[in-house]
Tab-separated table of C-alpha atoms in Angstrom:
chain	number	residue	atom	x	y	z
A	1	LYS	CA	73.750	-101.787	174.131
A	2	SER	CA	72.017	-100.072	177.051
A	3	VAL	CA	69.363	-97.470	176.440
A	4	GLN	CA	70.663	-94.311	178.104
A	5	ALA	CA	68.486	-91.417	179.209
A	6	THR	CA	70.816	-89.129	177.303
A	7	LYS	CA	69.833	-90.825	174.037
A	8	GLY	CA	66.627	-88.846	173.987
A	9	GLN	CA	63.755	-88.815	176.446
A	10	ALA	CA	61.156	-88.943	173.708
A	11	PHE	CA	62.661	-92.144	172.305
A	12	VAL	CA	62.821	-93.761	175.736
A	13	GLN	CA	59.154	-93.011	176.321
A	14	ARG	CA	58.181	-94.469	172.945
A	15	LEU	CA	60.362	-97.480	173.550
A	16	ALA	CA	58.962	-98.064	177.049
A	17	ALA	CA	55.415	-98.118	175.693
A	18	PHE	CA	56.473	-100.389	172.859
A	19	ALA	CA	58.329	-102.787	175.168
A	20	LEU	CA	55.120	-103.449	177.062
A	21	MET	CA	53.814	-105.195	173.963
A	22	THR	CA	56.785	-107.068	172.524
A	23	VAL	CA	60.556	-107.424	172.408
A	24	ASN	CA	60.472	-108.816	168.880
A	25	ASP	CA	60.603	-107.035	165.536
A	26	THR	CA	57.214	-105.904	164.256
A	27	PRO	CA	55.792	-106.351	160.736
A	28	THR	CA	55.255	-102.595	160.472
A	29	LYS	CA	56.780	-100.879	157.450
A	30	PHE	CA	58.408	-97.468	157.675
A	31	TYR	CA	60.235	-94.888	155.574
A	32	ILE	CA	63.999	-94.939	155.088
A	33	GLY	CA	64.694	-91.958	152.896
A	34	ASN	CA	62.187	-92.146	150.047
A	35	ASP	CA	61.645	-95.900	150.347
A	36	ILE	CA	59.323	-98.021	152.471
A	37	ARG	CA	61.234	-100.777	154.253
A	38	ASP	CA	60.676	-103.391	156.956
A	39	CYS	CA	62.753	-105.098	159.646
A	40	LEU	CA	63.831	-107.934	157.363
A	41	TRP	CA	65.377	-105.383	155.003
A	42	VAL	CA	67.282	-103.832	157.938
A	43	ARG	CA	68.359	-107.239	159.289
A	44	LEU	CA	69.914	-108.190	155.948
A	45	ARG	CA	72.095	-105.064	156.040
A	46	PRO	CA	74.002	-105.086	159.346
A	47	GLU	CA	76.508	-102.611	157.948
A	48	LEU	CA	73.729	-99.984	157.976
A	49	ASN	CA	72.778	-100.456	161.634
A	50	VAL	CA	74.829	-97.496	162.803
A	51	ASP	CA	72.916	-95.263	160.375
A	52	LEU	CA	69.454	-96.718	160.893
A	53	CYS	CA	69.223	-97.852	164.529
A	54	PHE	CA	69.909	-94.546	166.228
A	55	PRO	CA	67.631	-93.328	169.056
A	56	ALA	CA	64.224	-92.019	167.910
A	57	SER	CA	64.507	-93.663	164.484
A	58	ASP	CA	61.639	-95.684	163.053
A	59	ALA	CA	63.959	-98.677	162.661
A	60	ALA	CA	64.834	-98.659	166.372
A	61	LEU	CA	61.162	-98.404	167.344
A	62	HIS	CA	59.824	-101.102	165.029
A	63	CYS	CA	62.853	-103.448	164.936
A	64	PRO	CA	64.106	-103.692	168.552
A	65	GLU	CA	65.485	-107.190	168.042
A	66	THR	CA	67.396	-106.377	164.856
A	67	CYS	CA	68.675	-103.121	166.378
A	68	ASP	CA	69.650	-104.866	169.651
A	69	ILE	CA	67.471	-102.463	171.626
A	70	CYS	CA	66.421	-105.339	173.870
A	71	ASP	CA	69.998	-106.293	174.814
A	72	GLY	CA	70.014	-104.254	178.015
A	73	PRO	CA	71.453	-105.431	181.351
A	74	ALA	CA	69.992	-108.603	182.820
A	75	GLY	CA	67.385	-108.249	185.519
A	76	PRO	CA	64.906	-105.477	186.149
A	77	VAL	CA	65.787	-101.972	185.037
A	78	ALA	CA	64.700	-99.051	187.159
A	79	PRO	CA	62.300	-96.765	185.280
A	80	LEU	CA	63.509	-93.287	184.403
A	81	ALA	CA	60.456	-91.759	186.041
A	82	PRO	CA	57.123	-92.987	187.362
A	83	THR	CA	54.594	-93.285	184.568
A	84	PRO	CA	50.900	-94.136	184.669
A	85	ALA	CA	49.992	-97.717	183.866
A	86	PRO	CA	49.173	-98.121	180.181
A	87	VAL	CA	45.532	-98.327	179.195
A	88	PRO	CA	44.655	-100.731	176.358
A	89	ALA	CA	43.632	-98.843	173.240
A	90	SER	CA	40.205	-100.504	173.223
A	91	VAL	CA	39.296	-98.965	176.606
A	92	ALA	CA	41.398	-95.792	176.512
A	93	PRO	CA	39.554	-92.840	178.068
A	94	VAL	CA	38.237	-90.196	175.693
A	95	ILE	CA	38.562	-86.546	176.690
A	96	PRO	CA	35.063	-85.049	176.500
A	97	GLY	CA	34.670	-82.655	173.594
A	98	VAL	CA	38.029	-83.521	172.037
A	99	CYS	CA	38.214	-85.465	168.788
A	100	ASP	CA	41.193	-85.332	166.437
A	101	ASP	CA	42.902	-87.368	163.761
A	102	ASP	CA	46.507	-88.432	164.371
A	103	LYS	CA	48.567	-85.993	162.297
A	104	PHE	CA	51.742	-88.036	162.011
A	105	THR	CA	50.910	-91.760	162.005
A	106	SER	CA	50.441	-93.313	158.578
A	107	PHE	CA	48.456	-96.371	157.534
A	108	TYR	CA	48.626	-98.639	154.511
A	109	VAL	CA	46.033	-98.225	151.768
A	110	ASP	CA	45.718	-101.736	150.369
A	111	LEU	CA	43.330	-100.760	147.568
A	112	ASP	CA	44.373	-99.365	144.179
A	113	VAL	CA	46.777	-96.850	145.773
A	114	GLN	CA	48.963	-99.348	147.683
A	115	GLU	CA	50.767	-96.552	149.540
A	116	TYR	CA	51.205	-95.396	153.115
A	117	GLN	CA	49.065	-92.315	153.724
A	118	ARG	CA	48.041	-90.004	156.574
A	119	CYS	CA	44.602	-88.933	157.787
A	120	ILE	CA	44.627	-85.694	155.790
A	121	TRP	CA	44.748	-87.845	152.655
A	122	LEU	CA	41.758	-89.923	153.788
A	123	ALA	CA	39.758	-86.857	154.850
A	124	ALA	CA	40.001	-85.500	151.299
A	125	ARG	CA	38.859	-88.781	149.704
A	126	PRO	CA	35.388	-89.825	150.943
A	127	GLU	CA	35.283	-92.614	148.348
A	128	TYR	CA	37.872	-94.524	150.405
A	129	GLN	CA	36.284	-93.899	153.802
A	130	THR	CA	33.414	-96.375	153.498
A	131	LEU	CA	35.794	-99.323	153.496
A	132	MET	CA	38.878	-98.029	155.305
A	133	CYS	CA	36.925	-96.495	158.203
A	134	LEU	CA	35.442	-99.827	159.209
A	135	SER	CA	36.560	-100.649	162.749
A	136	THR	CA	37.623	-104.096	161.516
A	137	HIS	CA	39.734	-102.867	158.580
A	138	ILE	CA	43.352	-104.061	158.748
A	139	SER	CA	44.729	-100.544	158.133
A	140	ASN	CA	43.547	-99.359	161.596
A	141	ALA	CA	42.531	-96.076	159.949
A	142	TYR	CA	39.391	-96.126	162.129
A	143	SER	CA	41.515	-95.490	165.235
A	144	ILE	CA	44.254	-93.400	163.612
A	145	CYS	CA	41.745	-91.075	161.891
A	146	ALA	CA	39.100	-91.014	164.615
A	147	GLU	CA	37.488	-87.750	163.523
A	148	THR	CA	37.529	-88.453	159.783
A	149	CYS	CA	36.113	-91.937	160.363
A	150	GLY	CA	33.379	-90.760	162.716
A	151	LYS	CA	34.678	-92.635	165.758
A	152	CYS	CA	34.133	-89.395	167.673
A	153	ASP	CA	33.269	-85.777	166.897
A	154	ASP	CA	33.614	-82.282	168.331
A	155	ASP	CA	32.512	-78.738	167.522
A	156	CYS	CA	35.946	-77.478	166.488
A	157	VAL	CA	36.296	-76.393	162.837
A	158	ASP	CA	38.747	-74.297	160.843
A	159	THR	CA	37.528	-71.069	159.281
A	160	ALA	CA	37.774	-69.989	155.645
A	161	GLY	CA	40.153	-67.193	156.621
A	162	GLU	CA	43.778	-66.705	155.591
A	163	PHE	CA	46.998	-65.738	157.385
A	164	HIS	CA	50.508	-64.550	156.558
A	165	VAL	CA	53.562	-66.806	156.328
A	166	GLY	CA	56.476	-64.542	155.543
A	167	THR	CA	55.356	-62.649	152.451
A	168	ALA	CA	52.847	-65.330	151.380
A	169	ILE	CA	49.137	-65.704	152.174
A	170	ARG	CA	48.086	-69.182	153.302
A	171	ASP	CA	44.902	-70.930	154.449
A	172	CYS	CA	44.041	-73.761	156.839
A	173	LYS	CA	44.163	-76.456	154.161
A	174	TRP	CA	47.766	-75.475	153.403
A	175	LEU	CA	48.615	-75.650	157.109
A	176	SER	CA	46.807	-78.956	157.682
A	177	LEU	CA	49.025	-80.592	155.040
A	178	ARG	CA	52.194	-79.538	156.877
A	179	PRO	CA	52.454	-80.910	160.425
A	180	GLU	CA	55.992	-79.557	160.829
A	181	MET	CA	54.818	-76.015	160.002
A	182	GLN	CA	52.087	-76.327	162.627
A	183	LYS	CA	54.788	-76.445	165.319
A	184	LEU	CA	56.009	-73.036	164.135
A	185	LEU	CA	52.713	-71.312	163.330
A	186	CYS	CA	50.186	-72.723	165.823
A	187	LEU	CA	51.171	-70.314	168.588
A	188	SER	CA	48.846	-67.933	170.391
A	189	ASP	CA	50.461	-64.811	168.908
A	190	HIS	CA	50.113	-65.961	165.274
A	191	GLU	CA	47.138	-65.426	162.970
A	192	ALA	CA	46.925	-69.170	162.287
A	193	TRP	CA	45.938	-69.761	165.932
A	194	ILE	CA	42.708	-67.791	165.386
A	195	VAL	CA	42.025	-68.777	161.779
A	196	CYS	CA	42.656	-72.541	162.112
A	197	PRO	CA	41.511	-73.711	165.576
A	198	GLU	CA	40.934	-77.297	164.412
A	199	THR	CA	44.317	-77.698	162.701
A	200	CYS	CA	46.093	-75.983	165.598
A	201	ASP	CA	44.232	-78.073	168.228
A	202	VAL	CA	43.102	-74.883	169.967
A	203	CYS	CA	39.891	-76.546	171.138
A	204	ASP	CA	41.832	-79.334	172.855
A	205	LEU	CA	43.404	-77.018	175.439
A	206	PRO	CA	41.811	-76.396	178.846
A	207	PRO	CA	40.053	-73.012	179.153
A	208	GLY	CA	42.502	-70.150	179.642
A	209	VAL	CA	45.533	-72.115	178.418
A	210	SER	CA	47.410	-71.200	175.236
A	211	LEU	CA	50.709	-72.100	173.630
A	212	SER	CA	53.110	-69.248	174.246
A	213	PRO	CA	55.677	-68.536	171.559
A	214	THR	CA	59.400	-68.793	172.220
A	215	PRO	CA	60.960	-65.341	171.837
A	216	ALA	CA	62.740	-65.132	168.498
A	217	PRO	CA	65.525	-62.787	167.390
A	218	VAL	CA	64.422	-59.753	165.416
A	219	VAL	CA	65.214	-60.200	161.739
A	220	ALA	CA	65.509	-57.205	159.449
A	221	ASN	CA	63.149	-57.287	156.470
A	222	THR	CA	65.607	-57.363	153.597
A	223	GLY	CA	63.250	-58.692	150.932
A	224	PRO	CA	63.187	-62.503	150.924
A	225	ALA	CA	60.847	-64.437	153.215
A	226	ILE	CA	62.320	-65.212	156.659
A	227	PHE	CA	62.135	-68.910	155.822
A	228	CYS	CA	61.399	-70.817	152.668
A	229	ASP	CA	61.521	-74.586	152.769
A	230	ASP	CA	60.183	-77.562	150.883
A	231	GLU	CA	58.123	-80.163	152.704
A	232	LYS	CA	60.367	-83.049	153.759
A	233	ILE	CA	57.829	-85.784	154.455
A	234	ASN	CA	54.607	-85.271	152.507
A	235	THR	CA	54.334	-86.532	148.947
A	236	PHE	CA	52.648	-85.352	145.757
A	237	PHE	CA	51.381	-87.396	142.834
A	238	VAL	CA	53.348	-87.489	139.557
A	239	ALA	CA	50.757	-88.501	136.963
A	240	ASP	CA	53.323	-89.279	134.241
A	241	LEU	CA	54.966	-91.865	136.495
A	242	ASN	CA	51.798	-92.926	138.348
A	243	GLU	CA	53.585	-92.667	141.690
A	244	PHE	CA	54.005	-90.410	144.712
A	245	GLN	CA	57.239	-88.463	145.199
A	246	ARG	CA	58.779	-85.968	147.630
A	247	CYS	CA	60.305	-82.556	147.025
A	248	VAL	CA	63.869	-83.882	147.184
A	249	TRP	CA	63.000	-86.002	144.139
A	250	LEU	CA	61.693	-82.959	142.253
A	251	ALA	CA	64.697	-80.808	143.183
A	252	ALA	CA	66.981	-83.352	141.473
A	253	ARG	CA	64.890	-83.473	138.271
A	254	PRO	CA	64.649	-80.015	136.661
A	255	GLU	CA	62.925	-81.499	133.619
A	256	TYR	CA	59.778	-81.983	135.736
A	257	ILE	CA	59.836	-78.619	137.529
A	258	ALA	CA	58.208	-76.478	134.829
A	259	THR	CA	55.183	-78.770	134.610
A	260	LEU	CA	54.708	-79.801	138.241
A	261	CYS	CA	55.430	-76.325	139.619
A	262	ALA	CA	53.009	-74.563	137.302
A	263	GLU	CA	50.094	-72.736	138.932
A	264	GLY	CA	46.998	-74.867	138.708
A	265	ASN	CA	48.866	-78.161	138.444
A	266	THR	CA	46.830	-80.721	140.394
A	267	SER	CA	49.861	-82.536	141.839
A	268	SER	CA	50.179	-79.993	144.730
A	269	ALA	CA	53.953	-79.945	144.126
A	270	ARG	CA	53.900	-76.138	143.940
A	271	GLU	CA	52.407	-75.914	147.435
A	272	MET	CA	54.584	-78.636	148.964
A	273	CYS	CA	57.867	-77.581	147.318
A	274	PRO	CA	57.825	-73.748	147.371
A	275	GLU	CA	61.624	-73.434	147.425
A	276	THR	CA	62.214	-75.859	144.538
A	277	CYS	CA	59.339	-74.242	142.628
A	278	ALA	CA	60.728	-70.733	143.337
A	279	VAL	CA	57.482	-69.630	144.989
A	280	CYS	CA	59.646	-68.085	147.711
A	281	THR	CA	63.346	-67.663	148.477
A	282	ASP	CA	65.637	-67.303	151.466
A	283	ASP	CA	69.368	-66.967	152.063
A	284	CYS	CA	69.870	-70.346	153.719
A	285	GLU	CA	72.006	-72.897	151.851
A	286	ASP	CA	73.757	-76.138	152.781
A	287	THR	CA	77.567	-76.244	152.660
A	288	ASP	CA	79.889	-78.835	151.091
A	289	SER	CA	81.190	-79.852	154.510
A	290	LYS	CA	81.009	-83.435	155.773
A	291	PHE	CA	80.225	-84.783	159.233
A	292	ASP	CA	80.497	-88.079	161.108
A	293	VAL	CA	77.598	-90.521	161.428
A	294	GLY	CA	78.908	-93.465	163.382
A	295	LEU	CA	82.098	-94.525	161.609
A	296	ASP	CA	81.109	-92.954	158.282
A	297	ARG	CA	81.555	-89.504	156.766
A	298	ARG	CA	78.356	-88.050	155.330
A	299	ASP	CA	77.294	-84.852	153.558
A	300	CYS	CA	74.154	-82.724	153.323
A	301	LEU	CA	72.862	-84.477	150.196
A	302	TRP	CA	72.949	-87.784	152.079
A	303	LEU	CA	71.016	-86.197	154.961
A	304	SER	CA	68.481	-84.469	152.694
A	305	LEU	CA	67.471	-87.877	151.332
A	306	ARG	CA	66.735	-89.206	154.845
A	307	PRO	CA	64.057	-86.999	156.484
A	308	ASN	CA	63.498	-89.529	159.266
A	309	MET	CA	67.094	-89.005	160.443
A	310	GLN	CA	67.075	-85.211	160.353
A	311	ASN	CA	65.298	-84.592	163.675
A	312	THR	CA	68.033	-86.469	165.527
A	313	LEU	CA	71.149	-85.615	163.497
A	314	CYS	CA	70.347	-81.913	163.129
A	315	LYS	CA	70.689	-81.511	166.913
A	316	ASP	CA	74.420	-82.142	166.500
A	317	ILE	CA	76.166	-78.779	166.188
A	318	ASN	CA	78.548	-80.066	163.493
A	319	VAL	CA	75.636	-81.242	161.351
A	320	ALA	CA	73.659	-78.053	161.957
A	321	LEU	CA	76.595	-75.892	160.851
A	322	ALA	CA	77.227	-78.019	157.751
A	323	CYS	CA	73.591	-78.268	156.613
């Protein structure tokens, strides 16, 4: 199966960098829906390949052998575009004055938690940093969370100010926990750009450069917030079960909503799941329509349980109209 440019430029770039290291499956674990899986799990389920091995998926990136990504035409393949030679991570150049944690990459916490977490989790838990921020620690948190672990530093910090999101008032901590919201709010014409320079990476831009917003249609203020969505990726802790869960789990279990959505509950479910917790509302709802994924017919519930597939599938007009 050849890798076509039309399958997504971002995926091709990730794959090209990955192919420089190996053409075999990696031991890395990744999310499929709410579960953490590995390449062996995918390999034992060939009937799921059409659903899991699509361009830009974690399975395709980490399991190129199982997903047949490496089965391209024999002989050299012309590059899509000239790219600079890769620099090994150990000697990668550091931009002066710029120091940031990776917002999206997760690492495995092999201590009492035994969960995959992101840098924002480690930054809020100094008791874990002494061990996990060692440059020799197997988690690689030292490189993934360079600022939290003290690998580098800069003078960029968020303020204690607040900004508007629809009809709600939010702060930089709220925004730092939601990488997907940063893409919408960290624009030069939004309050968050001024209030949260560290979270919005304002300090990383060359002098005089800013992120310009894409013009949006004017929406009449009819009462509800313009958008109201639960977090799709981040998790919150359910003390009764002693495990981390996502908002899609809470939405399907109304018996937990009253407790976890209560103001002051330490799980953070209320902040991460504002739509399920009725903190805000909008007029956007999924339909009962079905759409094709490979040879299978799927619905919006199936897609809601697989956040890693949404970025790719939601570009299809039939999926976007259905869900």
